[in-house]
Each structure stands twice: as C-alpha cells, then as structure tokens.
CSV table of C-alpha atoms in Angstrom, one decimal:
chain,number,residue,atom,x,y,z
A,1,MET,CA,9.7,293.9,128.4
A,2,ARG,CA,11.3,291.1,126.3
A,3,ARG,CA,14.7,292.8,126.6
A,4,LEU,CA,14.5,292.8,130.4
A,5,ILE,CA,13.5,289.1,130.4
A,6,THR,CA,16.4,288.3,128.0
A,7,LEU,CA,18.9,290.1,130.2
A,8,ALA,CA,17.6,288.4,133.3
A,9,LEU,CA,17.7,285.0,131.6
A,10,LEU,CA,21.2,285.4,130.2
A,11,SER,CA,22.5,286.6,133.6
A,12,SER,CA,21.2,283.4,135.1
A,13,LEU,CA,22.9,281.3,132.4
A,14,ALA,CA,26.4,282.4,133.3
A,15,VAL,CA,29.0,279.6,132.9
A,16,SER,CA,32.5,279.8,134.2
A,17,TYR,CA,35.3,279.4,131.7
A,18,THR,CA,39.0,279.8,132.5
A,19,LEU,CA,40.8,282.1,130.1
A,20,PRO,CA,44.5,282.3,131.0
A,21,VAL,CA,46.1,285.7,130.6
A,22,MET,CA,49.5,284.6,132.0
A,23,ALA,CA,51.8,281.7,131.2
A,24,ILE,CA,50.9,278.5,133.2
A,25,GLN,CA,54.1,277.6,135.0
A,26,ASP,CA,55.2,274.1,135.8
A,27,ALA,CA,52.7,272.4,138.0
A,28,VAL,CA,55.2,271.2,140.6
A,29,PRO,CA,57.0,273.5,143.0
A,30,LYS,CA,60.8,273.8,143.2
A,31,GLU,CA,62.3,270.6,144.5
A,32,SER,CA,65.6,269.4,145.8
A,33,ALA,CA,67.9,267.6,143.4
A,34,GLN,CA,67.1,264.3,145.0
A,35,GLN,CA,63.3,264.9,144.7
A,36,ALA,CA,63.7,266.0,141.1
A,37,GLN,CA,65.7,262.9,140.3
A,38,THR,CA,63.1,260.7,142.0
A,39,VAL,CA,60.3,262.2,139.8
A,40,LYS,CA,62.4,261.9,136.7
A,41,ILE,CA,63.0,258.3,137.3
A,42,LYS,CA,59.4,257.7,137.9
A,43,LYS,CA,58.4,259.4,134.7
A,44,GLU,CA,61.0,257.6,132.7
A,45,LYS,CA,59.7,254.3,134.0
A,46,LYS,CA,56.0,254.9,133.3
A,47,LYS,CA,54.9,258.0,131.6
A,48,GLU,CA,51.2,257.2,131.9
A,49,THR,CA,50.1,254.1,133.8
A,50,LYS,CA,46.4,253.4,133.9
A,51,VAL,CA,45.2,250.9,136.5
A,52,THR,CA,42.0,249.0,135.8
A,53,PRO,CA,40.2,246.5,138.0
A,54,SER,CA,40.8,242.9,137.1
A,55,GLN,CA,37.7,240.9,136.1
A,56,ASN,CA,39.4,237.8,137.6
A,57,LYS,CA,40.3,238.5,141.2
A,58,TYR,CA,42.4,235.4,141.4
A,59,GLU,CA,45.0,237.2,139.3
A,60,TYR,CA,45.6,239.5,142.3
A,61,ILE,CA,46.8,236.7,144.6
A,62,ASN,CA,48.7,234.3,142.2
A,63,MET,CA,46.7,231.2,143.0
A,64,GLU,CA,49.4,229.1,141.3
A,65,TRP,CA,51.8,230.0,144.1
A,66,TRP,CA,49.5,228.6,146.8
A,67,LYS,CA,49.5,225.3,145.0
A,68,SER,CA,53.2,224.9,146.1
A,69,PHE,CA,51.9,223.8,149.5
A,70,ASN,CA,50.2,220.8,147.9
A,71,ASP,CA,47.1,221.2,150.0
A,72,PRO,CA,43.7,221.5,148.3
A,73,ILE,CA,42.1,222.3,151.7
A,74,LEU,CA,44.2,225.4,152.0
A,75,GLU,CA,43.3,226.4,148.5
A,76,GLY,CA,39.6,225.9,149.3
A,77,TYR,CA,39.8,228.3,152.3
A,78,ILE,CA,41.5,230.9,150.2
A,79,ILE,CA,38.8,230.7,147.5
A,80,ARG,CA,36.1,230.9,150.1
A,81,ALA,CA,37.8,234.0,151.5
A,82,LEU,CA,38.0,235.7,148.1
A,83,GLU,CA,34.3,235.1,147.6
A,84,ASN,CA,33.0,235.9,151.1
A,85,ASN,CA,35.5,238.0,153.0
A,86,LYS,CA,33.8,241.3,154.2
A,87,ASP,CA,36.9,243.4,153.8
A,88,LEU,CA,37.2,242.4,150.2
A,89,LYS,CA,33.6,243.2,149.6
A,90,ILE,CA,34.1,246.7,151.1
A,91,ALA,CA,37.3,247.2,148.9
A,92,SER,CA,35.4,246.3,145.7
A,93,LEU,CA,32.5,248.6,146.6
A,94,SER,CA,35.0,251.4,147.1
A,95,VAL,CA,36.3,250.8,143.6
A,96,ASP,CA,32.7,251.1,142.2
A,97,GLU,CA,32.1,254.2,144.3
A,98,PHE,CA,35.1,256.0,143.0
A,99,TYR,CA,34.4,255.0,139.4
A,100,GLN,CA,31.1,256.8,139.7
A,101,SER,CA,33.0,259.8,141.1
A,102,VAL,CA,35.0,259.8,137.9
A,103,LEU,CA,31.9,259.7,135.8
A,104,ALA,CA,30.4,262.6,137.8
A,105,GLN,CA,33.5,264.7,137.4
A,106,ARG,CA,33.8,263.9,133.7
A,107,ALA,CA,30.3,265.3,133.2
A,108,ASN,CA,31.7,268.8,134.0
A,109,GLU,CA,33.5,268.6,130.7
A,110,MET,CA,30.3,268.1,128.8
A,111,PRO,CA,27.4,270.4,127.9
A,112,SER,CA,24.6,270.6,130.5
A,113,VAL,CA,20.9,271.0,129.6
A,114,TYR,CA,18.2,272.0,132.0
A,115,THR,CA,14.5,272.2,131.4
A,116,GLY,CA,11.2,272.4,133.4
A,117,PHE,CA,7.5,273.1,133.4
A,118,LEU,CA,6.2,276.2,135.1
A,119,PRO,CA,2.4,276.7,135.2
A,120,ALA,CA,1.5,280.0,136.8
A,121,TYR,CA,-1.7,281.9,137.9
A,122,ALA,CA,-1.6,285.7,137.9
A,123,LYS,CA,-4.2,288.4,138.6
A,124,THR,CA,-3.7,292.1,137.7
A,125,GLY,CA,-6.7,294.3,138.3
A,126,ARG,CA,-9.7,292.8,136.6
A,127,ASN,CA,-7.5,290.5,134.4
A,128,THR,CA,-6.9,286.9,135.4
A,129,ASN,CA,-4.3,284.9,133.5
A,130,PHE,CA,-3.3,281.3,133.7
A,131,THR,CA,-0.1,280.7,131.7
A,132,PHE,CA,2.3,277.8,130.9
A,133,ALA,CA,6.1,278.3,130.7
A,134,LEU,CA,8.8,275.9,129.5
A,135,PRO,CA,12.4,277.1,130.1
A,136,LEU,CA,15.2,275.4,128.2
A,137,ILE,CA,18.7,276.2,129.4
A,138,MET,CA,22.0,274.9,128.0
A,139,SER,CA,25.5,275.6,129.3
A,140,TYR,CA,28.9,274.5,128.1
A,141,GLU,CA,32.4,275.3,129.4
A,142,ILE,CA,35.0,275.1,126.7
A,143,ASP,CA,38.0,273.5,128.6
A,144,LEU,CA,40.6,275.2,126.4
A,145,TRP,CA,43.3,275.0,129.0
A,146,GLY,CA,42.3,271.8,130.5
A,147,LYS,CA,41.4,272.8,134.1
A,148,ASN,CA,38.3,270.5,134.2
A,149,HIS,CA,40.2,267.8,132.4
A,150,ASN,CA,42.9,268.0,135.1
A,151,LYS,CA,40.2,267.7,137.7
A,152,THR,CA,38.8,264.6,136.0
A,153,THR,CA,42.3,263.1,135.8
A,154,ALA,CA,42.9,263.8,139.4
A,155,VAL,CA,39.7,262.0,140.4
A,156,ARG,CA,40.8,259.1,138.1
A,157,LYS,CA,44.0,258.9,140.0
A,158,MET,CA,42.1,258.4,143.2
A,159,TYR,CA,40.0,255.8,141.5
A,160,GLU,CA,43.1,254.0,140.4
A,161,THR,CA,44.4,254.1,144.0
A,162,THR,CA,41.2,252.3,145.2
A,163,ILE,CA,41.9,249.6,142.6
A,164,LEU,CA,45.4,249.2,144.1
A,165,ASP,CA,43.9,249.2,147.6
A,166,GLU,CA,41.6,246.4,146.5
A,167,GLN,CA,44.6,244.5,145.1
A,168,SER,CA,46.5,245.0,148.3
A,169,ALA,CA,43.4,243.8,150.3
A,170,TYR,CA,43.2,240.6,148.3
A,171,ILE,CA,46.9,239.9,148.8
A,172,SER,CA,46.6,240.6,152.6
A,173,VAL,CA,43.6,238.4,153.1
A,174,ALA,CA,45.1,235.5,151.1
A,175,ALA,CA,48.3,235.8,153.2
A,176,ALA,CA,46.2,236.1,156.5
A,177,VAL,CA,44.2,232.9,155.5
A,178,GLY,CA,47.4,231.1,154.7
A,179,SER,CA,49.2,232.1,157.9
A,180,ALA,CA,46.2,231.3,160.1
A,181,TYR,CA,45.8,227.9,158.4
A,182,ILE,CA,49.4,226.9,158.6
A,183,ASN,CA,49.6,228.1,162.3
A,184,ILE,CA,46.6,225.9,163.0
A,185,VAL,CA,48.3,222.9,161.4
A,186,LYS,CA,51.4,223.8,163.4
A,187,LEU,CA,49.4,223.8,166.6
A,188,ASP,CA,47.9,220.4,165.7
A,189,SER,CA,51.5,219.2,165.6
A,190,MET,CA,52.4,220.9,168.8
A,191,ILE,CA,49.3,219.6,170.6
A,192,ASP,CA,49.9,216.0,169.4
A,193,MET,CA,53.5,216.1,170.5
A,194,GLN,CA,52.6,217.8,173.8
A,195,GLU,CA,50.1,215.1,174.5
A,196,ASN,CA,52.8,212.5,174.1
A,197,ILE,CA,55.1,214.5,176.4
A,198,VAL,CA,52.3,214.9,179.0
A,199,ASN,CA,51.6,211.1,178.9
A,200,LEU,CA,55.4,210.4,179.2
A,201,ARG,CA,55.7,212.8,182.2
A,202,LYS,CA,52.8,211.1,183.8
A,203,ASP,CA,54.5,207.7,183.4
A,204,ILE,CA,57.7,209.2,184.8
A,205,PHE,CA,55.9,210.6,187.8
A,206,GLU,CA,54.2,207.3,188.5
A,207,ILE,CA,57.5,205.4,188.3
A,208,MET,CA,59.1,207.9,190.6
A,209,ASP,CA,56.2,207.7,193.0
A,210,ILE,CA,56.7,203.9,193.3
A,211,SER,CA,60.5,204.4,193.6
A,212,ASN,CA,60.0,207.1,196.3
A,213,LYS,CA,57.9,204.6,198.3
A,214,GLU,CA,60.7,202.1,198.1
A,215,GLY,CA,63.2,204.8,199.1
A,216,ILE,CA,65.1,204.8,195.8
A,217,VAL,CA,64.0,208.3,194.7
A,218,SER,CA,63.9,211.4,197.0
A,219,THR,CA,60.7,213.3,197.8
A,220,SER,CA,62.3,216.4,196.2
A,221,ASP,CA,62.7,214.6,192.9
A,222,LEU,CA,59.2,213.3,193.1
A,223,VAL,CA,57.8,216.8,193.6
A,224,LYS,CA,59.8,218.1,190.6
A,225,ALA,CA,58.4,215.3,188.5
A,226,ASN,CA,54.9,216.2,189.6
A,227,GLN,CA,55.5,219.9,188.8
A,228,SER,CA,56.9,219.0,185.3
A,229,TYR,CA,53.8,216.9,184.7
A,230,MET,CA,51.4,219.7,185.7
A,231,LEU,CA,53.3,222.3,183.6
A,232,GLY,CA,53.0,220.0,180.6
A,233,VAL,CA,49.2,219.9,181.2
A,234,THR,CA,49.0,223.7,181.5
A,235,GLU,CA,51.0,224.1,178.3
A,236,LEU,CA,48.7,221.7,176.5
A,237,THR,CA,45.7,223.8,177.5
A,238,ASP,CA,47.4,227.0,176.3
A,239,LEU,CA,48.1,225.3,172.9
A,240,LYS,CA,44.5,224.2,172.5
A,241,LYS,CA,43.3,227.7,173.4
A,242,ALA,CA,45.5,229.3,170.8
A,243,ARG,CA,44.3,226.8,168.2
A,244,THR,CA,40.7,227.6,168.9
A,245,LYS,CA,41.3,231.3,168.6
A,246,LEU,CA,43.0,230.8,165.2
A,247,LEU,CA,40.1,228.7,164.0
A,248,HIS,CA,37.8,231.6,165.0
A,249,ALA,CA,40.0,234.0,163.0
A,250,LEU,CA,40.0,231.7,160.0
A,251,ALA,CA,36.3,231.5,160.1
A,252,VAL,CA,35.9,235.3,160.0
A,253,LEU,CA,38.5,235.6,157.2
A,254,VAL,CA,36.4,233.2,155.0
A,255,GLY,CA,33.2,235.0,155.9
A,256,ASP,CA,31.8,232.3,158.2
A,257,SER,CA,30.6,232.2,161.8
A,258,PRO,CA,33.1,231.3,164.4
A,259,ASN,CA,30.5,228.9,165.8
A,260,ASN,CA,31.2,226.6,162.9
A,261,ILE,CA,34.9,225.8,163.6
A,262,GLU,CA,34.2,222.2,164.3
A,263,GLU,CA,33.5,221.8,160.5
A,264,TYR,CA,36.9,223.2,159.6
A,265,SER,CA,39.1,220.4,158.4
A,266,ARG,CA,42.8,220.6,157.6
A,267,ILE,CA,45.6,218.5,156.3
A,268,SER,CA,47.7,216.3,158.6
A,269,TYR,CA,50.8,218.2,159.8
A,270,LYS,CA,52.9,215.3,158.6
A,271,ASP,CA,51.8,215.8,155.0
A,272,LEU,CA,52.0,219.6,154.7
A,273,THR,CA,55.1,220.6,152.6
A,274,TYR,CA,56.2,223.4,150.5
A,275,SER,CA,57.6,222.5,147.1
A,276,GLY,CA,58.3,226.0,145.8
A,277,ASP,CA,61.7,227.5,145.3
A,278,LEU,CA,62.5,230.9,146.9
A,279,PRO,CA,65.5,232.9,145.8
A,280,VAL,CA,68.3,233.8,148.2
A,281,THR,CA,68.4,237.4,146.8
A,282,VAL,CA,66.0,239.4,144.6
A,283,SER,CA,66.3,242.6,142.6
A,284,SER,CA,65.1,245.8,144.1
A,285,ASP,CA,63.0,246.4,141.0
A,286,VAL,CA,60.4,243.9,142.3
A,287,ILE,CA,59.0,246.6,144.6
A,288,MET,CA,57.8,248.6,141.6
A,289,ASN,CA,54.9,246.1,141.3
A,290,ARG,CA,53.8,246.4,144.9
A,291,PRO,CA,50.3,248.0,145.3
A,292,ASP,CA,51.5,250.4,148.0
A,293,TYR,CA,54.4,251.6,145.8
A,294,LEU,CA,52.1,252.1,142.8
A,295,LYS,CA,49.6,253.9,145.0
A,296,ALA,CA,52.3,256.3,146.3
A,297,GLU,CA,53.2,256.9,142.7
A,298,LYS,CA,49.5,257.7,141.8
A,299,MET,CA,49.2,260.0,144.8
A,300,LEU,CA,52.3,261.9,143.7
A,301,GLU,CA,50.8,262.3,140.2
A,302,LYS,CA,47.6,263.5,141.7
A,303,ALA,CA,49.4,266.0,143.9
A,304,GLY,CA,51.1,267.5,140.7
A,305,LEU,CA,47.7,267.8,139.1
A,306,ASP,CA,46.2,269.6,142.1
A,307,VAL,CA,49.0,272.2,141.9
A,308,ARG,CA,48.2,272.8,138.2
A,309,ILE,CA,44.5,273.1,139.0
A,310,ALA,CA,45.3,275.6,141.9
A,311,ARG,CA,47.3,277.8,139.5
A,312,LYS,CA,44.6,277.8,136.9
A,313,GLU,CA,42.0,278.8,139.5
A,314,MET,CA,43.9,282.2,139.8
A,315,CYS,CA,43.3,283.0,136.1
A,316,PRO,CA,40.3,285.1,134.8
A,317,SER,CA,37.2,283.3,133.6
A,318,ILE,CA,34.8,284.0,130.8
A,319,THR,CA,31.1,283.2,131.2
A,320,LEU,CA,29.0,281.8,128.3
A,321,GLY,CA,25.4,280.9,128.4
A,322,GLY,CA,22.3,280.4,126.2
A,323,GLY,CA,18.7,279.2,126.4
A,324,ALA,CA,15.2,279.4,125.3
A,325,PHE,CA,12.0,280.3,127.1
A,326,PHE,CA,8.5,279.2,126.0
A,327,ASN,CA,5.5,281.0,127.5
A,328,ASN,CA,1.8,280.9,126.4
A,329,LYS,CA,-1.7,280.9,127.9
A,330,GLU,CA,-2.5,277.8,125.9
A,331,ILE,CA,-0.5,274.7,126.4
A,332,GLY,CA,-1.1,273.6,122.9
A,333,SER,CA,0.4,276.8,121.5
A,334,LEU,CA,3.4,276.6,123.8
A,335,PHE,CA,6.0,275.8,121.1
A,336,ASN,CA,4.9,278.4,118.6
A,337,THR,CA,7.7,280.8,117.6
A,338,SER,CA,5.7,283.7,118.8
A,339,SER,CA,5.8,282.1,122.3
A,340,MET,CA,9.6,281.7,122.3
A,341,LEU,CA,12.3,283.9,123.8
A,342,TRP,CA,15.9,282.9,123.2
A,343,GLY,CA,19.3,284.4,123.6
A,344,VAL,CA,23.1,283.8,124.1
A,345,GLY,CA,25.6,285.9,125.9
A,346,GLY,CA,28.8,285.9,127.9
A,347,GLY,CA,31.0,287.9,130.2
A,348,LEU,CA,34.6,288.2,131.5
A,349,ILE,CA,35.3,287.7,135.2
A,350,GLN,CA,38.6,288.1,137.0
A,351,PRO,CA,39.1,287.3,140.7
A,352,ALA,CA,40.1,290.7,142.2
A,353,PHE,CA,40.0,290.2,146.0
A,354,MET,CA,39.3,286.9,147.8
A,355,GLY,CA,41.2,287.5,151.0
A,356,GLY,CA,44.2,285.4,149.8
A,357,LYS,CA,42.1,282.3,149.4
A,358,LEU,CA,43.5,281.3,146.0
A,359,ARG,CA,47.1,281.9,146.9
A,360,ALA,CA,46.7,280.0,150.1
A,361,ASN,CA,45.1,277.2,148.2
A,362,LEU,CA,48.1,277.1,145.8
A,363,LYS,CA,50.6,277.0,148.7
A,364,ALA,CA,48.6,274.3,150.4
A,365,LYS,CA,48.7,272.2,147.2
A,366,LYS,CA,52.5,272.7,146.9
A,367,ILE,CA,52.9,271.5,150.4
A,368,ALA,CA,50.7,268.5,149.7
A,369,TYR,CA,52.9,267.8,146.7
A,370,GLU,CA,56.0,267.9,148.9
A,371,LYS,CA,54.4,265.5,151.3
A,372,ALA,CA,53.5,263.2,148.4
A,373,VAL,CA,57.2,263.2,147.3
A,374,LYS,CA,58.3,262.3,150.8
A,375,ASN,CA,55.7,259.6,151.1
A,376,TYR,CA,56.8,258.2,147.7
A,377,GLU,CA,60.4,258.0,148.9
A,378,LYS,CA,59.3,256.5,152.3
A,379,VAL,CA,57.3,253.8,150.6
A,380,ASN,CA,60.3,253.1,148.3
A,381,LEU,CA,62.5,252.6,151.4
A,382,THR,CA,60.0,250.7,153.5
A,383,SER,CA,59.2,248.3,150.6
A,384,MET,CA,62.8,247.4,150.2
A,385,GLN,CA,63.1,247.0,154.0
A,386,GLU,CA,60.2,244.6,154.0
A,387,VAL,CA,61.5,242.5,151.2
A,388,ASN,CA,65.0,242.3,152.8
A,389,ASP,CA,63.5,241.5,156.2
A,390,THR,CA,61.5,238.6,154.7
A,391,LEU,CA,64.5,237.3,152.8
A,392,VAL,CA,66.6,237.4,156.0
A,393,SER,CA,63.9,235.5,157.9
A,394,VAL,CA,63.6,232.9,155.1
A,395,ASN,CA,67.4,232.3,154.9
A,396,MET,CA,68.1,232.4,158.6
A,397,ASP,CA,65.2,230.2,159.5
A,398,ARG,CA,66.2,227.7,156.9
A,399,GLU,CA,69.7,227.6,158.3
A,400,LYS,CA,68.3,227.3,161.8
A,401,LEU,CA,66.1,224.4,160.7
A,402,SER,CA,69.1,222.7,159.2
A,403,LYS,CA,71.0,222.9,162.4
A,404,GLN,CA,68.1,221.7,164.5
A,405,GLN,CA,67.6,218.7,162.1
A,406,GLU,CA,71.2,217.8,162.8
A,407,VAL,CA,70.6,218.0,166.5
A,408,GLN,CA,67.5,215.8,165.9
A,409,ARG,CA,69.6,213.2,164.2
A,410,LEU,CA,72.1,213.2,167.0
A,411,GLU,CA,69.3,212.9,169.6
A,412,MET,CA,67.7,210.1,167.7
A,413,ARG,CA,71.0,208.2,167.6
A,414,ASP,CA,71.5,208.8,171.3
A,415,PHE,CA,68.0,207.5,172.1
A,416,THR,CA,68.6,204.4,170.0
A,417,LEU,CA,71.8,203.7,172.1
A,418,THR,CA,69.7,204.3,175.2
A,419,GLN,CA,67.2,201.7,174.1
A,420,GLU,CA,69.9,199.2,173.6
A,421,LYS,CA,71.3,199.9,177.1
A,422,TYR,CA,67.8,199.4,178.5
A,423,LYS,CA,67.4,196.0,176.7
A,424,GLU,CA,70.7,194.9,178.2
A,425,GLY,CA,69.6,196.0,181.6
A,426,ILE,CA,72.3,198.6,182.0
A,427,ILE,CA,69.8,201.5,182.7
A,428,SER,CA,66.4,201.7,184.2
A,429,GLN,CA,63.0,202.4,182.6
A,430,LEU,CA,63.0,205.8,184.2
A,431,ASP,CA,66.2,206.7,182.4
A,432,LEU,CA,64.8,205.5,179.1
A,433,LYS,CA,61.6,207.6,179.5
A,434,GLN,CA,63.6,210.7,180.4
A,435,LYS,CA,65.7,210.3,177.3
A,436,GLN,CA,62.5,209.7,175.3
A,437,GLU,CA,61.1,213.0,176.6
A,438,ASN,CA,64.3,214.8,175.4
A,439,LEU,CA,63.8,213.4,172.0
A,440,LEU,CA,60.1,214.5,171.9
A,441,ASN,CA,61.1,218.0,172.9
A,442,VAL,CA,63.7,218.1,170.0
A,443,ASN,CA,61.1,216.8,167.6
A,444,ARG,CA,58.7,219.4,168.7
A,445,MET,CA,61.3,222.1,168.2
A,446,VAL,CA,62.1,220.9,164.7
A,447,SER,CA,58.5,220.7,163.7
A,448,ALA,CA,57.8,224.3,165.0
A,449,SER,CA,60.8,225.6,163.0
A,450,ASN,CA,59.6,223.8,159.8
A,451,PHE,CA,56.2,225.6,160.1
A,452,ASP,CA,57.9,228.9,160.9
A,453,CYS,CA,59.7,228.6,157.5
A,454,MET,CA,56.4,228.2,155.8
A,455,ILE,CA,55.1,231.3,157.5
A,456,ASP,CA,58.3,233.1,156.3
A,457,TYR,CA,57.4,232.0,152.7
A,458,ILE,CA,54.0,233.6,153.1
A,459,SER,CA,55.6,236.8,154.5
A,460,TYR,CA,57.9,236.8,151.4
A,461,TYR,CA,54.9,236.4,149.1
A,462,LYS,CA,53.1,239.4,150.8
A,463,ALA,CA,56.3,241.5,150.7
A,464,ILE,CA,56.8,241.0,147.0
A,465,ALA,CA,53.0,241.4,146.4
A,466,ALA,CA,53.4,240.8,142.6
A,467,ALA,CA,52.1,237.6,141.0
A,468,LYS,CA,55.0,237.3,138.6
A,469,ASN,CA,57.7,237.7,141.2
A,470,VAL,CA,56.8,235.2,143.9
A,471,MET,CA,57.4,232.0,141.9
C-alpha cells in the first residue's frame, strides 16, 4: 500500500528541468550586415547596462537648467508638477508593479515548498476512522542551462524599460509645464500690447469720426477704421480665451483643479529672460542618453533573450521531485517516524508532438527580434531628426528675432521723427497715432518671437533628454 502511495506522491511532485541534448545556437536569427553592425556597435558601447530608478526624481529633469530662466515662480510650478502630476504617479506605480514581476519570476529559480493540513473522516464497514495528514512537498528546478534565468533577465529588461518610461514622463511633464507657463507669459504680453492697440484704434476711429463730420475724411475710411477697431477687440478676446485654456492646462499639469487658475501668478513678461547658452551644433552621441533610445536598446536585448528561451523550450526536460507525508489517527503522534512516508524521484520528458507550437513560437520570437532591430534603427534616426529639428528652430528663430529687432529699431526711429513732425505742426494727430499703431504691431511681433525662442529652448531640452547635455 505504501509503495502505491509513494508512486502516486512522486508522480504529483514532477518538476520540469531542461536538459539540452543539442547545442544551443546563437539566440539571434541571421541578420543583414547593417543589422549585425548595429548590434555590434550597441554591444561595444554597453555590454550590460542596468537601469535603476533614481531616489531623487529631480535628477531626471535637470532642475539646474530651469534656473536659466531666472524665474522662481516657474521653478515652483515644475516642483509642484513633479510632486502632484497624475501621469507621473502612474509612471512610478508602473515601475513598482514591474519590480514585483521581477521578484515573482526570480522565485522560479528558487526551491518551492508546499505544505497543508488534511483532516479526514472515513468509514469502512464497521470501522470508523478519523485521521490527520500533513503533506510536505519540495520542488527545485536546477537551471543548469539558464532558461529560467533568461526569463528573469527578460522580465528585468521590461522593468528597466518602465524606469526609462518614468524618466521620459518626468522630462515630458517638466517640458509641458515650462511651455505652458512661458506661453501664458507670452499671452500676457500679447494681451497687454493688444489692449494698447485697441485703445489706439478707438482713438483713431473717434478722430476720423469727427473729421468725417467736418468733411475731411471720407465715410469709406471711417468704416475701415471702425472695422479695424472691432477686429482688434475680437483678437483681444481670442487672446484672453487662449490664455485661460493654457491656465487650465497648467493647473492639470501641476495636479490642481482648473477652477483655481485665479491663484496662478507668473512673472512679468518684461522680466522673463533666458541666460543659458545653447550650442549651434551638437554631437550625435547625445541621443544615446535619451530614454526612448535606451528603451529601444533594452527591448532589443529582451527580444534576443526571448529567442534563446524559445530555443531552449524545444529541448527535453527532466522532472525531479521529493516530499514527505505524515498521517496518523492521533494529532499528537503525527510527526512520529512511523507516521511518515517520504521519497524522491524523477523522470525524463521530451516534447514529441505539439502541433508545431514550439517551432512556431521560435519563428515568432525571431520575427519579434527583427522588429526590435528595425525599431532600434528607427529610434536612432528619429532621435537625430528631433535634435536637428530643434537646433534648426533655435538658430533660425534667433536669426529671425535679430532681424525683427533691427526692424524695431528702425520703426522706433521713424516714430521719433514722426513725433518731431507732429510737434512742429507738419502732420496731424491722426498721422501720429497711425504711426504709433505701426510701432506697437512691430513691438508685439518682436515680443512674440522672443518667447518663441524660449519655447525652442525647451524643445531642445526635451529633444536632448539628458541632464548632462542640456547645459
């Protein structure tokens, strides 16, 4: 009877163990020369890069760079966003979630022990028995060829990608807060200047209305002046609407209710300046610190591991198991040696027919690896494109601002001459105000371009996405 129980027990303790009977080939499929060179460069650069979450999240965003705007209010909004933004909370929780997945997968490399308590009531004929049983089962898979370790490493790669996603999220949120804030200050400038333009157009309309009644100005010119005034009022309304929407967006970014935007202060548009120094050109190596580039690299490494795992799944496996079984009518005598049944055993198992499942899985992993290679190359190209695009915007907008400032100086000189002519009685007040409107429009254009350059700097910061490369 004990032999039968032993065999049944040992059969229930089977543990899979991969025993290769064939040489494990290279994990990656055959590649083109360009793909092979790409992977070779990657391996030479970093043979094994482990990414760990930073305890200080401010390291992700390079807070020192934001001080170049010389605005403590902007820095305060960024800090509030880092502490309260919901997307950042979700990204951090994803990191914690995948870390637990790594721990769960790592447990497959360690021994497992199961136990329980089984009271039973049995009646056979006139005999009635009430027994107590305590099974104790231990299993361990000797990972001689590293299949389970490969699985743990693959899960760790996914965990590392979530850390990079978190880093990317912090950079994106900081850039979004900075862009929203600077655009709000820009709209403060536009609204202030537009209000002056509207008041000036109103004065022009009133002067032309008087002149029209005296027959000096035609009715057609009066109508055009009225239209210009009304268009100015409409544009002012649109600017205020855009500013309110941006304030709502800023509130959400810092984790606050959009109903509280009246409390959102900002620096005067006349005082906001950028004192940093951006290069005209940068090395293409800077993209190697971008989170999306590092993530593509990690996904490529994981795809290679998945191919290795798929190959090892096709090998035979050996099952090992062991355990003890305590059974007695008296619970106090449960752990006596006479009440114990124990045994160890094992067996060899080779997949014979699975309908092509394992081979199809291997081919699928090879295809996934090819996709990872293409994605790695794509991220490489798009990263360089983004950096180049931002540098072009920075340099071109700087040049544009320089030209507009020259126009502004000329317009200011022309307005000064016009004021002198008005004082001498050569021109009318209407001519003076029309010239003043031209100057206000040029000033508004220069101010808008100045803020556009600041937005370009933030785009450059986001494109580099590496703290040591944006200063």
